Structures are given as C-alpha cells and as structure tokens.
XYZ file of C-alpha atoms in Angstrom:
651
model
C -225.095 35.075 128.711
C -221.613 35.046 127.253
C -222.329 31.997 125.138
C -225.413 33.221 123.290
C -223.865 36.677 122.831
C -220.766 35.192 121.200
C -222.943 32.980 118.986
C -225.017 35.975 117.895
C -221.912 38.070 117.204
C -220.372 35.279 115.143
C -223.562 34.925 113.166
C -223.637 38.649 112.546
C -220.026 38.605 111.423
C -220.813 35.784 109.005
C -223.761 37.729 107.553
C -221.646 40.866 107.221
C -218.865 38.834 105.567
C -221.408 37.255 103.187
C -222.829 40.664 102.242
C -219.359 42.169 101.710
C -218.322 39.143 99.637
C -221.397 39.434 97.412
C -220.940 43.185 97.050
C -217.330 42.560 96.031
C -218.395 39.978 93.455
C -221.103 42.341 92.164
C -218.575 45.173 92.014
C -216.129 42.986 90.105
C -218.822 41.912 87.641
C -219.757 45.556 87.042
C -216.090 46.457 86.631
C -215.540 43.539 84.253
C -218.573 44.522 82.213
C -217.498 48.166 82.037
C -213.994 47.126 80.959
C -215.353 45.012 78.089
C -214.955 46.882 74.843
C -217.440 46.874 72.008
C -215.830 46.001 68.668
C -212.254 45.604 69.936
C -211.555 44.295 66.413
C -213.397 44.993 63.156
C -216.690 43.039 63.446
C -217.102 40.024 61.178
C -220.235 38.200 60.027
C -222.837 37.537 57.335
C -225.579 39.839 56.051
C -228.569 38.705 53.977
C -228.795 41.713 51.615
C -226.440 40.762 48.761
C -228.017 37.350 48.322
C -231.665 37.846 49.310
C -232.297 41.597 49.041
C -235.363 41.996 51.332
C -237.162 38.720 50.628
C -235.457 36.318 53.050
C -237.651 34.056 55.213
C -237.131 32.666 58.705
C -236.365 29.186 57.377
C -233.804 30.536 54.885
C -232.189 32.731 57.508
C -231.866 29.993 60.135
C -230.531 27.567 57.538
C -227.909 30.167 56.590
C -227.078 30.866 60.236
C -226.490 27.154 60.857
C -223.968 27.063 58.004
C -222.255 30.243 59.248
C -221.987 28.643 62.696
C -220.345 25.490 61.340
C -218.122 26.913 58.595
C -217.431 30.597 59.280
C -217.700 31.064 63.047
C -214.343 29.275 63.562
C -212.859 32.100 61.466
C -214.425 34.879 63.521
C -217.617 35.459 61.521
C -219.907 35.725 64.547
C -222.766 38.058 63.481
C -225.708 37.017 61.299
C -227.773 40.003 60.195
C -231.231 40.248 58.628
C -231.132 43.201 56.279
C -233.954 45.581 55.468
C -237.738 45.215 55.158
C -238.161 42.138 57.374
C -241.486 43.765 58.310
C -242.783 43.982 54.715
C -245.360 41.489 53.459
C -244.091 39.603 50.439
C -247.218 39.998 48.322
C -248.074 41.390 44.915
C -247.418 45.120 44.784
C -244.785 45.118 47.539
C -241.291 46.274 46.605
C -238.422 48.317 48.073
C -240.185 51.705 48.122
C -243.834 50.616 48.268
C -246.262 51.898 50.891
C -248.894 50.089 52.961
C -247.455 46.572 53.124
C -245.648 46.759 56.466
C -246.554 45.088 59.771
C -246.793 47.612 62.614
C -248.149 47.414 66.151
C -250.463 49.844 67.957
C -247.447 52.054 68.782
C -246.293 52.361 65.181
C -243.360 50.010 65.743
C -242.387 47.561 63.021
C -242.734 43.808 63.554
C -241.529 40.896 61.403
C -243.925 39.763 58.676
C -245.505 36.639 60.244
C -245.881 34.964 56.845
C -242.106 35.024 56.357
C -241.217 34.911 60.079
C -243.840 32.595 61.640
C -242.179 32.541 65.082
C -242.977 36.271 65.417
C -246.731 35.651 65.737
C -248.348 36.883 68.928
C -246.117 39.937 69.164
C -242.970 37.887 69.904
C -240.917 39.676 67.255
C -237.488 38.132 66.731
C -237.271 36.587 70.204
C -237.297 32.942 69.082
C -234.995 33.571 66.118
C -232.488 35.329 68.395
C -232.606 32.440 70.881
C -231.908 29.900 68.124
C -229.061 32.012 66.753
C -227.540 32.343 70.227
C -227.694 28.574 70.717
C -225.588 28.278 67.558
C -222.901 30.381 69.234
C -223.655 33.370 66.988
C -224.871 36.919 67.553
C -228.035 38.224 65.901
C -228.473 41.514 64.065
C -231.167 43.412 62.179
C -231.337 46.355 59.781
C -233.572 49.281 60.747
C -234.483 52.495 58.985
C -234.130 55.959 60.475
C -237.125 57.753 61.961
C -240.710 56.488 61.732
C -242.518 54.645 58.948
C -244.864 56.560 56.667
C -247.432 53.839 57.357
C -247.358 54.600 61.102
C -247.521 58.330 60.353
C -250.582 57.917 58.121
C -252.253 55.720 60.763
C -251.350 58.358 63.372
C -250.514 55.692 65.944
C -249.943 56.550 69.589
C -246.394 57.020 70.849
C -245.388 54.542 73.547
C -243.802 55.597 76.819
C -241.547 52.596 77.481
C -240.458 53.999 80.855
C -243.897 54.396 82.429
C -245.824 52.040 80.144
C -248.802 53.068 78.010
C -249.150 56.120 75.812
C -246.688 58.997 76.076
C -248.300 61.993 77.760
C -247.046 65.541 78.017
C -248.755 68.927 78.364
C -251.986 67.186 79.309
C -252.380 65.103 76.146
C -251.344 61.888 74.482
C -248.869 62.197 71.602
C -249.158 60.533 68.209
C -247.098 59.773 65.120
C -248.142 62.935 63.280
C -246.887 65.006 66.203
C -243.334 63.687 65.816
C -242.928 62.725 62.138
C -241.280 65.273 59.828
C -242.945 64.542 56.508
C -240.720 67.021 54.681
C -237.663 64.983 55.720
C -238.501 61.659 54.097
C -235.630 59.248 53.523
C -234.293 60.299 50.138
C -233.792 56.808 48.701
C -236.971 55.372 50.274
C -239.238 58.419 50.230
C -242.499 56.442 50.577
C -241.237 54.364 53.457
C -239.745 56.495 56.229
C -239.339 60.004 57.541
C -237.300 61.618 60.303
C -238.724 62.178 63.770
C -238.348 65.373 65.770
C -235.801 64.466 68.440
C -236.230 67.882 70.079
C -239.628 66.700 71.323
C -239.995 64.430 74.329
C -242.433 62.353 72.299
C -239.904 61.950 69.475
C -237.321 60.655 71.913
C -239.903 58.406 73.560
C -240.714 56.791 70.198
C -237.062 56.020 69.434
C -236.512 54.747 72.979
C -239.481 52.372 72.642
C -238.022 51.001 69.385
C -234.558 50.221 70.650
C -235.697 48.879 74.005
C -237.936 46.488 72.101
C -235.030 45.348 69.942
C -233.019 44.625 73.094
C -235.966 42.663 74.548
C -235.998 40.559 71.372
C -232.349 39.648 71.990
C -230.760 41.754 69.254
C -226.947 42.045 69.397
C -226.334 44.225 66.334
C -228.237 47.196 64.876
C -227.621 48.449 61.332
C -229.240 51.908 61.245
C -229.912 53.153 57.698
C -230.760 56.517 56.102
C -229.042 58.515 58.864
C -225.510 58.971 57.500
C -223.733 60.382 54.451
C -226.058 62.563 52.402
C -228.902 61.498 54.730
C -226.940 62.765 57.742
C -229.040 62.953 60.920
C -226.646 63.577 63.794
C -229.521 64.217 66.227
C -231.038 60.758 65.748
C -227.635 59.034 65.749
C -226.741 60.784 68.998
C -229.971 59.881 70.761
C -229.989 56.248 69.597
C -226.411 55.961 70.831
C -227.516 57.213 74.254
C -230.368 54.707 74.401
C -228.092 51.805 73.444
C -225.621 52.829 76.124
C -228.364 52.548 78.771
C -229.490 49.036 77.790
C -228.888 46.028 80.032
C -227.243 44.101 77.179
C -224.501 45.139 74.732
C -225.672 46.050 71.218
C -223.213 46.857 68.439
C -224.210 50.022 66.561
C -223.640 50.375 62.801
C -224.832 53.272 60.603
C -225.209 53.727 56.827
C -225.151 54.601 53.983
C -221.926 56.551 53.562
C -222.073 58.693 50.438
C -220.354 62.102 50.881
C -218.520 61.014 54.038
C -215.416 63.024 54.910
C -212.944 62.660 57.796
C -214.619 65.605 59.509
C -218.031 63.918 59.357
C -216.503 60.621 60.495
C -215.079 62.334 63.570
C -218.545 63.654 64.418
C -220.015 60.144 64.608
C -217.150 57.786 65.433
C -217.530 58.062 69.227
C -221.288 57.423 68.939
C -221.136 54.172 66.951
C -219.057 51.032 66.325
C -219.241 50.895 62.514
C -220.023 53.576 59.953
C -220.318 53.106 56.209
C -218.011 55.382 54.238
C -219.330 54.607 50.740
C -222.590 53.944 48.971
C -223.730 50.363 48.390
C -220.862 48.171 47.195
C -221.845 45.737 44.462
C -219.875 43.290 42.345
C -218.429 45.690 39.767
C -214.797 46.712 39.474
C -215.757 50.401 39.554
C -217.386 49.833 42.928
C -214.246 48.184 44.293
C -211.917 50.855 42.871
C -214.073 53.616 44.374
C -213.020 52.560 47.886
C -209.333 53.439 47.646
C -209.557 57.230 48.066
C -211.916 57.293 51.030
C -210.001 54.463 52.754
C -206.809 56.480 52.403
C -208.436 59.636 53.776
C -209.921 57.930 56.840
C -206.625 56.180 57.594
C -204.661 59.433 57.302
C -207.100 60.970 59.801
C -206.456 58.155 62.334
C -210.061 56.963 62.207
C -209.310 53.229 61.955
C -210.064 51.721 65.359
C -210.734 55.111 66.935
C -212.783 55.506 70.100
C -216.383 54.395 69.555
C -219.550 53.547 71.460
C -218.360 51.791 74.631
C -215.307 50.599 72.753
C -213.963 51.205 69.251
C -215.335 52.265 65.882
C -214.394 51.180 62.374
C -214.864 52.794 58.930
C -216.993 50.287 57.014
C -216.346 49.585 53.321
C -219.676 47.689 53.081
C -220.429 44.020 52.578
C -218.443 41.586 50.450
C -220.649 40.712 47.414
C -218.891 37.455 46.604
C -220.185 34.010 45.675
C -223.872 33.464 44.828
C -225.903 36.710 44.749
C -229.087 38.528 43.779
C -229.433 42.021 42.244
C -229.707 45.396 43.935
C -233.323 46.281 44.748
C -234.523 42.883 43.549
C -237.687 41.096 44.686
C -236.063 37.685 44.265
C -233.453 35.685 46.125
C -230.002 34.528 45.005
C -229.830 33.533 41.349
C -226.453 34.482 39.843
C -222.699 34.309 40.350
C -220.521 37.253 41.360
C -219.511 39.445 38.389
C -216.009 40.152 39.728
C -213.255 37.948 38.346
C -210.942 36.173 40.790
C -208.225 38.864 40.675
C -210.806 41.554 41.418
C -212.213 39.510 44.298
C -208.715 39.099 45.748
C -208.153 42.856 45.459
C -211.382 43.561 47.299
C -210.628 41.135 50.110
C -207.050 42.402 50.425
C -208.086 46.073 50.649
C -210.912 45.343 53.112
C -208.430 43.421 55.286
C -205.509 45.854 55.313
C -207.829 48.872 55.701
C -209.316 47.009 58.697
C -212.886 47.266 57.482
C -215.550 45.094 59.139
C -215.877 41.895 57.082
C -219.549 41.184 56.426
C -219.930 38.459 53.808
C -222.986 38.900 51.581
C -223.116 35.792 49.402
C -225.498 32.860 49.811
C -223.716 30.600 52.321
C -225.897 27.668 51.221
C -223.955 27.689 47.936
C -220.567 28.666 49.330
C -218.000 27.378 46.817
C -214.446 26.454 47.814
C -212.836 29.415 46.032
C -215.007 31.958 47.846
C -214.681 30.116 51.147
C -210.879 30.002 50.925
C -210.800 33.705 50.059
C -212.924 34.965 52.952
C -211.233 32.653 55.467
C -207.641 33.232 54.352
C -205.675 33.191 57.628
C -203.157 35.870 56.573
C -205.898 38.311 55.563
C -207.883 37.679 58.745
C -204.721 38.129 60.851
C -204.094 41.488 59.152
C -207.733 42.538 59.551
C -207.782 41.871 63.292
C -204.283 42.473 64.584
C -202.251 44.696 62.238
C -201.471 48.321 63.079
C -200.105 51.470 61.410
C -202.341 50.709 58.416
C -202.009 53.370 55.738
C -201.718 53.983 52.028
C -198.084 53.880 50.875
C -197.521 56.094 47.807
C -193.777 55.651 47.181
C -193.826 52.866 44.629
C -192.320 52.363 41.178
C -194.475 51.239 38.269
C -193.537 49.492 35.025
C -196.360 48.818 32.591
C -196.225 45.514 30.736
C -197.817 46.731 27.510
C -197.016 48.065 24.052
C -194.772 50.605 25.813
C -192.764 47.967 27.641
C -190.269 48.954 30.310
C -191.739 52.427 30.674
C -190.890 52.922 34.327
C -191.731 55.836 36.566
C -192.168 56.449 40.305
C -195.615 57.011 41.735
C -195.903 59.779 44.333
C -198.970 61.159 46.142
C -198.930 64.471 44.264
C -199.634 63.413 40.694
C -198.730 65.844 37.890
C -200.485 66.746 34.662
C -203.826 65.370 35.778
C -206.741 67.095 34.121
C -209.414 68.171 36.576
C -213.133 68.783 36.380
C -215.514 69.700 39.188
C -218.697 68.134 40.495
C -221.280 69.389 42.950
C -221.036 67.580 46.274
C -221.930 67.699 49.962
C -219.729 67.648 53.024
C -219.652 68.618 56.693
C -220.233 72.334 57.217
C -217.159 72.293 59.482
C -214.904 71.856 56.445
C -213.124 75.174 55.634
C -213.783 74.846 51.914
C -217.554 75.165 52.434
C -217.269 78.891 53.299
C -217.134 79.954 49.678
C -220.636 80.874 48.493
C -221.856 84.425 48.065
C -224.726 86.403 46.535
C -223.722 87.765 43.147
C -227.035 89.219 41.978
C -229.720 89.674 44.649
C -232.420 90.686 42.142
C -231.952 87.512 40.115
C -231.442 85.372 43.217
C -228.024 84.342 41.911
C -225.421 82.806 44.241
C -222.040 81.552 43.065
C -219.174 79.382 44.250
C -216.016 81.401 44.916
C -213.129 79.240 43.843
C -211.447 77.726 46.915
C -208.471 76.043 45.251
C -205.895 77.239 42.750
C -207.581 75.182 40.029
C -209.706 77.510 37.939
C -213.120 76.674 36.576
C -213.873 77.278 32.924
C -216.751 79.479 34.044
C -218.264 80.381 37.425
C -220.644 77.841 38.925
C -223.833 79.639 39.925
C -227.281 78.707 41.190
C -230.560 80.605 41.086
C -233.284 80.883 43.699
C -236.589 79.694 42.293
C -239.530 82.030 42.762
C -242.353 79.848 44.049
C -245.602 80.195 42.108
C -249.069 79.604 43.621
C -249.663 76.892 41.016
C -246.862 74.825 42.512
C -248.853 74.221 45.697
C -251.858 71.971 46.067
C -253.577 74.442 48.367
C -253.213 77.843 49.977
C -252.741 76.128 53.366
C -249.858 74.124 51.961
C -248.207 77.314 50.713
C -248.545 78.906 54.174
C -247.100 75.809 55.874
C -244.233 75.735 53.412
C -243.436 79.405 53.997
C -243.432 78.834 57.756
C -241.117 75.826 57.490
C -238.719 77.288 54.980
C -238.825 81.008 55.614
C -235.557 82.463 54.395
C -234.553 79.230 52.622
C -233.525 78.932 48.976
C -235.076 76.656 46.350
C -232.236 76.340 43.862
C -231.942 75.542 40.167
C -229.000 75.673 37.795
C -230.441 78.400 35.580
C -233.232 80.938 35.713
C -235.569 79.054 33.379
C -235.140 75.517 34.697
C -238.157 73.546 35.871
C -235.963 71.220 37.943
C -234.443 71.930 41.341
C -231.241 70.875 43.016
C -231.594 68.161 45.671
C -229.234 66.915 48.344
C -228.916 63.357 47.090
C -230.243 60.866 44.607
C -233.660 59.335 45.251
C -232.170 55.967 44.373
C -229.706 54.324 46.701
C -226.244 55.185 45.400
C -223.537 52.603 44.785
C -219.902 53.168 45.657
C -218.982 54.092 42.076
C -221.598 56.869 41.938
C -219.963 60.163 42.736
C -222.203 61.646 45.401
C -223.603 64.894 44.095
C -226.678 67.002 44.110
C -229.135 65.927 41.473
C -231.780 67.771 39.506
C -235.342 66.586 39.933
C -238.819 68.131 39.586
C -239.237 70.994 42.054
C -241.254 69.972 45.116
C -241.649 70.821 48.768
C -238.964 68.528 50.127
C -236.369 69.478 52.700
C -233.668 67.961 50.513
C -234.363 70.700 47.917
C -234.144 73.551 50.427
C -230.937 75.447 51.157
C -229.825 78.212 53.484
C -226.993 80.629 52.711
C -225.275 81.649 55.948
C -223.303 84.798 56.584
C -220.058 82.775 56.770
C -220.503 81.691 53.146
C -221.808 78.146 53.734
C -224.745 76.815 51.723
C -226.504 74.354 54.052
C -229.025 71.744 52.990
C -232.215 71.636 55.080
C -232.508 67.839 54.875
C -229.080 66.650 55.962
C -227.446 69.738 57.457
C -224.522 69.186 55.073
C -223.024 71.993 53.027
C -222.551 72.322 49.273
C -219.116 72.305 47.646
C -217.549 71.864 44.238
C -215.139 68.950 44.406
C -212.329 68.335 41.910
C -212.785 65.116 39.950
C -209.623 63.777 38.337
C -209.937 62.456 34.814
C -210.375 58.692 35.008
C -207.613 57.846 32.534
C -204.974 59.630 34.622
C -205.755 58.630 38.189
C -202.743 57.569 40.256
C -201.072 55.807 37.316
C -203.525 53.001 38.008
C -201.707 51.596 41.055
C -202.105 51.776 44.827
C -200.194 50.356 47.770
C -200.867 49.899 51.498
C -198.550 48.969 54.347
C -199.059 47.808 57.940
C -197.174 46.139 60.763
C -198.073 42.811 62.348
C -198.300 41.951 66.012
C -195.122 39.832 65.813
C -193.039 42.495 64.090
C -193.723 41.455 60.493
C -194.418 44.091 57.856
C -197.227 43.810 55.295
C -196.947 45.479 51.879
C -199.938 45.267 49.532
C -199.851 46.304 45.859
C -203.023 46.915 43.828
C -203.023 47.113 40.032
C -206.071 49.113 38.957
C -204.955 48.989 35.312
C -206.331 46.719 32.629
C -202.854 45.445 31.783
C -200.162 43.644 33.724
C -198.024 46.010 35.757
C -194.784 45.503 37.656
C -194.890 47.292 40.999
C -191.903 47.817 43.288
C -191.227 49.397 46.672
C -187.896 50.152 48.334
C -187.316 48.807 51.830
C -185.830 52.155 52.881
C -189.035 53.982 51.836
C -191.188 51.474 53.725
C -188.983 52.021 56.787
C -189.452 55.794 56.590
C -193.254 55.397 56.488
C -193.495 53.263 59.641
C -193.126 54.508 63.233
C -190.592 51.828 64.229
C -188.435 52.458 61.175
C -185.218 51.523 63.029
C -186.360 47.915 62.837
C -186.050 48.086 59.043
C -183.137 50.475 58.446
C -180.160 48.437 57.302
C -182.041 45.190 57.931
C -182.083 42.155 55.701
C -185.619 41.041 54.842
C -187.084 37.808 53.617
C -190.595 37.859 52.214
C -193.456 35.650 51.152
C -196.013 36.805 48.575
C -199.457 35.496 49.476
C -201.250 35.159 46.137
C -198.389 33.644 44.107
C -197.182 31.563 47.048
C -193.569 32.549 46.278
C -190.824 32.949 48.860
C -188.174 35.567 48.197
C -184.626 35.407 49.512
C -182.805 38.000 51.611
C -182.924 41.557 50.296
C -181.933 44.976 51.603
C -183.162 46.840 48.573
C -186.761 46.376 47.425
C -189.701 44.098 46.803
C -191.061 43.815 43.286
C -193.600 41.701 41.422
C -195.683 41.654 38.251
C -199.350 42.109 39.187
C -202.280 40.940 37.088
C -204.890 43.435 35.769
C -207.168 44.534 38.641
C -205.234 42.175 40.878
C -203.288 42.456 44.152
C -199.974 41.308 45.566
C -199.394 40.950 49.295
C -195.894 40.640 50.749
C -195.241 39.511 54.306
C -191.766 40.774 55.270
C -189.637 39.428 58.119
C -186.640 41.663 58.689
C -183.642 41.374 60.971
C -180.252 42.991 61.482
C -177.107 40.952 60.922
C-alpha cells in the first residue's frame, strides 16, 4: 500500500507544482502587461489627412503603409492612421459635410465604404487591413467622430447591447438612435454629419461601448476621436470612451481633437483620460499656422503637461500633423496634387518646435512621393532624439536680439514681459474653472443686457456687452418646436451683439478652424442650436450650452509687436547635453544670442553649467563652436531656426 500511496502523492505534488507554476506565469504576464505604459514617448506615425483628405482607398493606404514600414518605421514612425470619412461613399454629391452617403449597419455603427475598402465586405470592417498592417510591423489607427451619425439618427436604428448581445433593453423596451442622439448638439464644423449622444442614459453608454468594442475586434491600435475637444468640448463622452478603452483586452492609444480654445486648465481635465490631445486647430502649410503654435506650446510646458500622466501611461499635447512634402487641400475631394507651401526654413522651424516641445510626430505628406529633403527632415536623428528623450523642455525668454536690417546693430534683450505692446480684445472660450471667467453681470435686466467686467488692468475702449434675443413665434417652424425649445433651454440666453441684430453669437465656427484662426465666438443666423445658447450663473460665468465652456474677452497683442519676432526653447538630453533652439519669426535675418549663465539658471541642474566651459554644435548650419563660458550666438534666417547642442564640463 505504501508504494501506490507514494506514487499518488508524488503525482499530486507534480500537479500542484504545475498549477502553481502556471499561476505564477499568468501572474507575471498580468503584472508585465499592467506595467507597460501607453505612449511612454510622444507617438510617431503617418496620417492620411494632409495628403488624401477623406478620399483614400484601401490600395492607396496599404501602399503607403508598406513604404512607412520600409522607410520610416526604423525611425520610430510606427502608426499608420486612416483619417476621417472612411465610411463615406465616394460618389457625386458626397463631400465633407454631406448627409446620406455613409455606410452604417443595423445598429447605426459606421463601416468602411466597400467600394474604397473592398476587404470590408461581409461586415468584416477593417479586420483584414489591420492584419496586413500588423504583418508590416506597424500599428493601425482610424479617425472617428464624436457621438452618433445623423444618418443613423434619421434611420432610428436600434442600439446594440454588446455585453448581452442583441438590442439594448431597459424599462421594458428596446432603445433606438433617436432616444440617445442630441440633435441640438450637432458637431459644429460637421453639423450635417454627427451629433452628441446622451451619456447619462444607459442606452447612450451602450451605443458608445458597442462602437469601441467593435474597433478593438477589428484590430485597431489607435483611435483619433474628433469633435469632442476645444470649442467642441465633451468631457462626458471623453470620460466614458476612456473607461471603455481601459476595459478592452488589447491596448488602444487614445487621441482627441480638435484643440481650439484649449487652456492648461482644460488640458488638465483630459490629460489623464487620453494619450494625445490636440491643442490647436488644424495645422496647414502656412507660416501663420506654424507661428500660432508657440504661445500654446509655452503655456502647456509651463503647466507641466508635457508627458504628464495619461490613459494607462502618459499623455502628450499634440501640435497636429506635419503637412510637409506632397499634399492636398483642406476639405478637398481629391488626393495629393501639390507641394508644401512652406519654404525650407519654415519647415525646419516647424520640425524643430514639434521636436523640442515633444509633440507627437504624425507625418501628413504623401509617402509615395517622399523626396529626400522631406525625408531627411522628418528622420533627423538629433530632432528625434530630442523628441523622445529630452527633459525640462520649456520656452527660454532671456535672449538678445539684433536685427539685420536697415536699422543694423539695433540690439535689445528679449524678456517674457514685453513693454509697449498695443492690445485689443477678442471674444473667446475657456474652461469655466478659470478665475477670469467670473466676470459677467446683468447691467440692464429690461433690455436683457449683460456685460463683461474688466478682469485685467488693461482697459477697453468701451464696455463689451451682449443682448438677450427675444424669441419670436415666426422663428420656429411649429408651435411644438417652440415648446420643445423652451423646455430644453428654459432660463438660457440667446445672445447678439446689439439689440437690433438678426445674428446670434455661437460657440465656434461652423468651419473647421486652422491654427492661425483665433478661436472666438462667431455671429451666424439665429437658430435653435445648443452652440448659440448661454447660461449666466450666479458666480458671474457665462456658460455655453454646447461645449460647457465659458465666455471671456482675451487680450490679443498687435501682430507687429509680438515678442520682438523671436522665440527660444531649451531642454536637457539624456546624456547631460543641453539643447538651445532659436526661432526667428521675423521676415528679416536676425542675430539671436543667449548667455550660458542664463541657461544655467533656467535648468534644474544648473550647477552642471555654472562656471563650465561649453562646446557646441549648431544643427542646421553644421558648424562646431569652440569652448565658451559666455554665450551662444548665431544669425538666423527669416522664419528659420537654429539648434545648438551644448556639451559642458568643468575644468
């Protein structure tokens, strides 16, 4: 009896050991997965928008992905992203804000247009495309719009319950698109295409969950979520989508846009929910677009938002795609057909700022016609090193400027508090948590007049006031519509800039704004849209019913006097080197200098520089500079950059 008993015990011990071993391995795999960070470095890849707008086909996309895999993946460009309207049929009458040309399933979910994406037939979506992209060693991304499509709303499709399967049921009934869609909250820049969903309803959450679970089933690695940020701010949808992505079995990087009206306060509200968030409008190939990125980059850096905690990892302020090389036009119905409008100096400035501000690098040009100049620019090893591994990145204001012009040798220091700069004001939107939003009050209740109480010491020429529009029966299509409107917007204000105006103030432009467009409320014909409705709170904030953002008057510095036309950034490298970037925003050559002692004061490990002797190499000129303890200085071309790499040591 002893023999068999020992044999049985040994067998049992082996089984127990096997189970414990497997549990340990499983535990380690879970631990390893949980320790993996999303977006440990600014994400890098290629997006189809700047070169194809919305018209790209499966063949064109896969051809582009193959080139990215061979030429750009070795430099860290690992994402290939299909931008918007992949579900729209490319037929006569279809354009960016058209209605009725989209491919949707029985649950109101968008599917790729099978004419352009033939592998999607049979309800397969992007599954085959994702598999091919993954075999190339790349990761696959798509652009999606916020909320639900107007087409699904009009068809009143059933809402899918992706947990239980079948239609979503609650309170003894099946729920449909018209139960969850908020028609009054249509996407401002694509008003015919999409509207918000009510995330307070179980059915609204079920619809969003069914969307993002489907994307994961297709093999998506990257989601670019549009019309939910900036002036289209929808923190409820961002929050819920973030929760759904966190529950998925596979990692999905989460990016949101567009970013007009973004402030550090708003960035802090979303940074932990996402991995990338656009902080400007659409960036196109104009110098004004490039120059518009300096202020917001500075503000986000000063607020320690670069590489802050994000969704299951880190998050990065996104300066938008790089419109370099061979491109199309914004909102176009045709593919790439023209060269970038930025000259080479302007392109170098853009790439240098994007790198030292640690923005995600998403190339937008047609990779099938990738010229050597563009290729060498976007794969420059020094810039990519800075973009991934530098730290303490910030704007550095203590520089000296000498204009090379008719007034030669006119030298003066540039400091952050510029003097004698004329100031105007523009209507804008920002987070209601900003202190400066608490400045509106009723001046004349009978006239419905509310005015901005000056927040800063800068005085307006005259008070800025708005007037509540008295709705007339003729402005409604029916009595029922008037009743519905009054129920939705009871106590809200419909504002215009004077008592006789026929136009009302909206939250944002109907057209998609570019980076150079100062985000502001715009006048448009009065209509029953949430973006034209406002609520004046007792704390003095004027809140927009569409975005939940609050109205402010922002100072706008006169263009001819901004910052003396120069900017500078600094950062430290992972091997102790120091990076100093100069940017000449002027239209004439400018000599820019910075003292080593000032650079030392601006960096946390300043002892490494104090009293040190530094050698430097300037990237764009290729020049090496000998030992110096004083300063770095160089003449910079109009709209061009200079980038010093300093190596300092004590004698």
